mmCIF file of C-alpha atoms in Angstrom:
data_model
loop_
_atom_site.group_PDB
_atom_site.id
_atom_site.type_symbol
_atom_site.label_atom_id
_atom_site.label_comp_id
_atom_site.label_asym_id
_atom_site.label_seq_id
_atom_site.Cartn_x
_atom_site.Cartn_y
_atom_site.Cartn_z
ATOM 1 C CA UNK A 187 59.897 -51.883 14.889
ATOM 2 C CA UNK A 188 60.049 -53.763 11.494
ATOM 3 C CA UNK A 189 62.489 -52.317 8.688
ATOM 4 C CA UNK A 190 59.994 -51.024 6.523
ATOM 5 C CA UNK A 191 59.390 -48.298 9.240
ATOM 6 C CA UNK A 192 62.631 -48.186 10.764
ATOM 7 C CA UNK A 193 64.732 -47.085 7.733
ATOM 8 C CA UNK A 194 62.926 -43.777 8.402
ATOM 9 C CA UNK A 195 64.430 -43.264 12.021
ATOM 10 C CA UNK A 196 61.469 -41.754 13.734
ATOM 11 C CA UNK A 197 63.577 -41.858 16.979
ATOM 12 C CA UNK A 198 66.647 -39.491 15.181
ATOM 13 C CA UNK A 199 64.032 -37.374 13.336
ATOM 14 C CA UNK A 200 61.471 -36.740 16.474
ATOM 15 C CA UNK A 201 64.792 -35.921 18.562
ATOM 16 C CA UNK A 202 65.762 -33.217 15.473
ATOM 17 C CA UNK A 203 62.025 -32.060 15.171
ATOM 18 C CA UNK A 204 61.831 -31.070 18.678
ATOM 19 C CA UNK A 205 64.914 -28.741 17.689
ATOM 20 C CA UNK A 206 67.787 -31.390 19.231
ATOM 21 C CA UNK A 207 67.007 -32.010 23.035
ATOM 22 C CA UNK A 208 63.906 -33.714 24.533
ATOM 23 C CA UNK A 209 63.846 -34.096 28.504
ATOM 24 C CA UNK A 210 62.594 -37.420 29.854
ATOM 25 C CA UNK A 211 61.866 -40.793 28.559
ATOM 26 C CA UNK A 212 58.361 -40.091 28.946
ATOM 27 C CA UNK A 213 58.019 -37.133 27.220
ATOM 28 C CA UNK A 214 59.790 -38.975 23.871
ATOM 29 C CA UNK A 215 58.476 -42.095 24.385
ATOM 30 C CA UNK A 216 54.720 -40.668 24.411
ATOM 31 C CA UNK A 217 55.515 -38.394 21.338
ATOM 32 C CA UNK A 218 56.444 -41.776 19.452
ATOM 33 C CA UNK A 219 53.265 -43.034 20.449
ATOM 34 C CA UNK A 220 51.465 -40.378 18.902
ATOM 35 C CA UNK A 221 53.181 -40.194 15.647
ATOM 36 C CA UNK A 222 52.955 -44.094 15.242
ATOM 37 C CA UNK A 223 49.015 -43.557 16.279
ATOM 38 C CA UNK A 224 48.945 -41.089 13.423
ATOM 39 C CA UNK A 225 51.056 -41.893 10.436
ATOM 40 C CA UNK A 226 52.296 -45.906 10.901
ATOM 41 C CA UNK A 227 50.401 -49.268 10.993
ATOM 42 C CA UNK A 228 50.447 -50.558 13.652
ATOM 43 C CA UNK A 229 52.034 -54.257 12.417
ATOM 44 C CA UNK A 230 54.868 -52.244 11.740
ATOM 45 C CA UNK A 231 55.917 -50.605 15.347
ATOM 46 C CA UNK A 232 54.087 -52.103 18.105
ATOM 47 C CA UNK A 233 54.629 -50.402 21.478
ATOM 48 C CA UNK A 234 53.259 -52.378 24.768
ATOM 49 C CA UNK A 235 51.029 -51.167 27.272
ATOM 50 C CA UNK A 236 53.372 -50.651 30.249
ATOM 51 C CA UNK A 237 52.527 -49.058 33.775
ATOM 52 C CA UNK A 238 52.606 -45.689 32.760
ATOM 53 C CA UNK A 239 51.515 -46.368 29.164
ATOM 54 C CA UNK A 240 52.446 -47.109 25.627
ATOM 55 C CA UNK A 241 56.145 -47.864 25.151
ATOM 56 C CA UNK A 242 58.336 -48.874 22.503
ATOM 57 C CA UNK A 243 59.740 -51.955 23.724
ATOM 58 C CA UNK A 244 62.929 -51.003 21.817
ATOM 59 C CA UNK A 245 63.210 -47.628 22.885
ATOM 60 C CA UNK A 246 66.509 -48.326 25.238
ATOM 61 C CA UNK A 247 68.612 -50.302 22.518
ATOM 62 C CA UNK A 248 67.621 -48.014 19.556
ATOM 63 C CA UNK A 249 69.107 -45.152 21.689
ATOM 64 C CA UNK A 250 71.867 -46.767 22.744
ATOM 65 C CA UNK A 251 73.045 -47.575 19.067
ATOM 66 C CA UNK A 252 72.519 -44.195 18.103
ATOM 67 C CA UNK A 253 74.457 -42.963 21.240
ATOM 68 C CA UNK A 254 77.184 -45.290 20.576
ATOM 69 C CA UNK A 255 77.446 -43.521 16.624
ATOM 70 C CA UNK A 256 77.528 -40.393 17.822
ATOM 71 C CA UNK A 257 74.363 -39.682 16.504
ATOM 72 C CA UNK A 258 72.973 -38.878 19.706
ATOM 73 C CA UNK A 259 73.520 -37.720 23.608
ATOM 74 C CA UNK A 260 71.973 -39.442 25.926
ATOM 75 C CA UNK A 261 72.685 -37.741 29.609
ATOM 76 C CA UNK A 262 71.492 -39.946 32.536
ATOM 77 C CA UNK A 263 73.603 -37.426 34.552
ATOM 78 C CA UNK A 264 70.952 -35.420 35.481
ATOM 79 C CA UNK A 265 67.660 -36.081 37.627
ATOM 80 C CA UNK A 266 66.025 -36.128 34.792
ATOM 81 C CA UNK A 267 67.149 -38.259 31.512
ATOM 82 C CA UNK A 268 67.820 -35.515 28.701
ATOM 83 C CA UNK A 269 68.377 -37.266 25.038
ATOM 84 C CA UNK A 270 70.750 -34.283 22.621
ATOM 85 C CA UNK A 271 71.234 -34.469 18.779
ATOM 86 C CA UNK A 272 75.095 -34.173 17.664
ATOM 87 C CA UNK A 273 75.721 -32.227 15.250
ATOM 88 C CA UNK A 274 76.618 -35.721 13.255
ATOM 89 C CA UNK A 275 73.218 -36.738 13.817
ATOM 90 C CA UNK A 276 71.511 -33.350 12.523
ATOM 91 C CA UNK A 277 73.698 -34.256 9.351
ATOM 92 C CA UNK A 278 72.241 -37.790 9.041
ATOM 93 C CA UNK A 279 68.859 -36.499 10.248
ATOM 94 C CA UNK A 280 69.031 -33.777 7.215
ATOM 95 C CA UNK A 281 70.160 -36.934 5.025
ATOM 96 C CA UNK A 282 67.377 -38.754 5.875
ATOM 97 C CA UNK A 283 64.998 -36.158 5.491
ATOM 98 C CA UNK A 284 66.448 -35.320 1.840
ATOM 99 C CA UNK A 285 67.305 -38.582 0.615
ATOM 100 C CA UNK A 286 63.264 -40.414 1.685
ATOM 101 C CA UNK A 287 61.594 -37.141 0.577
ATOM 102 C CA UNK A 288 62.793 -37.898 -2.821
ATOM 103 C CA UNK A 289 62.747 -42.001 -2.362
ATOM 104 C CA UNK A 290 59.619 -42.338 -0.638
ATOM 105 C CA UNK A 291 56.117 -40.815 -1.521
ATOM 106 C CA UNK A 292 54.485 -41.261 2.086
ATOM 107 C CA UNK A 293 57.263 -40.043 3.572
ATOM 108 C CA UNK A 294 56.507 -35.911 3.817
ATOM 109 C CA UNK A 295 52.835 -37.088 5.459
ATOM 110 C CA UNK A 296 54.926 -39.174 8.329
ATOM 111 C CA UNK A 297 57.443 -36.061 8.603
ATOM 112 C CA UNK A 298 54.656 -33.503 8.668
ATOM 113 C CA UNK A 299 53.384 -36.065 11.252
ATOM 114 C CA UNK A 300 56.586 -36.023 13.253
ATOM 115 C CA UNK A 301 56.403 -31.916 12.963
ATOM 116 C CA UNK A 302 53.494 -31.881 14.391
ATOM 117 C CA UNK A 303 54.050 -33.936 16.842
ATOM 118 C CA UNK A 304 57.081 -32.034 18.098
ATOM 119 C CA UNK A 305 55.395 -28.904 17.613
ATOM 120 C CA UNK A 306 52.447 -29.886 20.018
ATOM 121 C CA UNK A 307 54.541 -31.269 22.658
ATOM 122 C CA UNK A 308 57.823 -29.354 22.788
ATOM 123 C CA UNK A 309 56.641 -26.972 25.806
ATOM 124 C CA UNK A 310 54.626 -29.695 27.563
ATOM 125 C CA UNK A 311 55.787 -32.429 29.650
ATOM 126 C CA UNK A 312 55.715 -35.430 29.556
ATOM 127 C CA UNK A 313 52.837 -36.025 32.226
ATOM 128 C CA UNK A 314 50.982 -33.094 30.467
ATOM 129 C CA UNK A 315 51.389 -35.555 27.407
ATOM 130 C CA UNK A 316 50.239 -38.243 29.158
ATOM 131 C CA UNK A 317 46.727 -37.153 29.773
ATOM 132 C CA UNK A 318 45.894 -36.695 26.168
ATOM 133 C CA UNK A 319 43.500 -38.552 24.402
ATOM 134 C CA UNK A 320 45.064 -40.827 22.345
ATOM 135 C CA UNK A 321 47.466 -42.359 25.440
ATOM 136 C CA UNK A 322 44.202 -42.578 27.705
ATOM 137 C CA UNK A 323 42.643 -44.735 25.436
ATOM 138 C CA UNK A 324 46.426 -47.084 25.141
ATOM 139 C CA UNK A 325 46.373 -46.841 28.855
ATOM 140 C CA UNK A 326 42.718 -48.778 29.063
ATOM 141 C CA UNK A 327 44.175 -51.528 27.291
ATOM 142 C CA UNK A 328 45.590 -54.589 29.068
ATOM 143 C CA UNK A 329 49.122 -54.564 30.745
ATOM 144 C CA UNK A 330 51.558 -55.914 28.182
ATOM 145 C CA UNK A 331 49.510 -55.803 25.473
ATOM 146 C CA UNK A 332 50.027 -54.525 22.066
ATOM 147 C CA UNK A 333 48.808 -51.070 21.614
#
């Protein structure tokens, strides 16, 4: 993810969006695909065509850092992998959101994007997320390509 796109934090803001706690690096990984199919250029946040789909090759490290500032919650304790907002990281989420809203014109269309995104997919799983549209078509691409 270049700069230009990452001083937003999709990653914090789709995590707050879906109302703090998204089960399953599937299920957030494909809901980043879909808002960066819907609101980002591409050249800006490329995820690669993996076996199961389009990921963002810097998924792992971007949660990481934000686990390691508190930001976040990352529980691999449990079958499945369950990411958590702090309550630090709604603060910095609700930062983000006030401070861009004001700095950046595009930026309500990419959090209405986000919204939506979380609003679509917060009762589905991640294989029910999986069969839409938009990731069939990235999963007809080449393995390891960009998508």
């Amino acid at each position: 993810m270049k700069d230009r796109e990452g001083k937003n934090h999709p990653h914090l803001l789709m995590l707050d969006e879906f109302g703090g706690e998204i089960e399953g690096e599937l299920k957030f990984n494909k809901s980043l695909y879909q808002y960066r199919h819907r609101a980002v250029s591409e050249e800006n946040w490329a995820f690669k065509r993996e076996q199961w789909g389009p990921t963002d090759p810097g998924f792992t490290s971007i949660m990481d850092s934000m686990d390691d500032l508190n930001l976040t919650d990352n529980s691999d304790d449990e079958p499945i992998h369950i990411f958590r907002i702090t309550s630090k990281g709604r603060q910095v989420a609700s930062g983000i959101k006030r401070g861009l809203g004001k700095l950046d014109p595009g930026f309500s269309e990419k959090l209405d994007t986000i919204s939506s995104v979380a609003h679509r997919n917060k009762n589905r799983s991640g294989s029910e997320i999986v069969e839409d549209d938009d990731i069939q078509e990235a999963k007809e691409e080449t393995y390891q390509s960009n998508v």
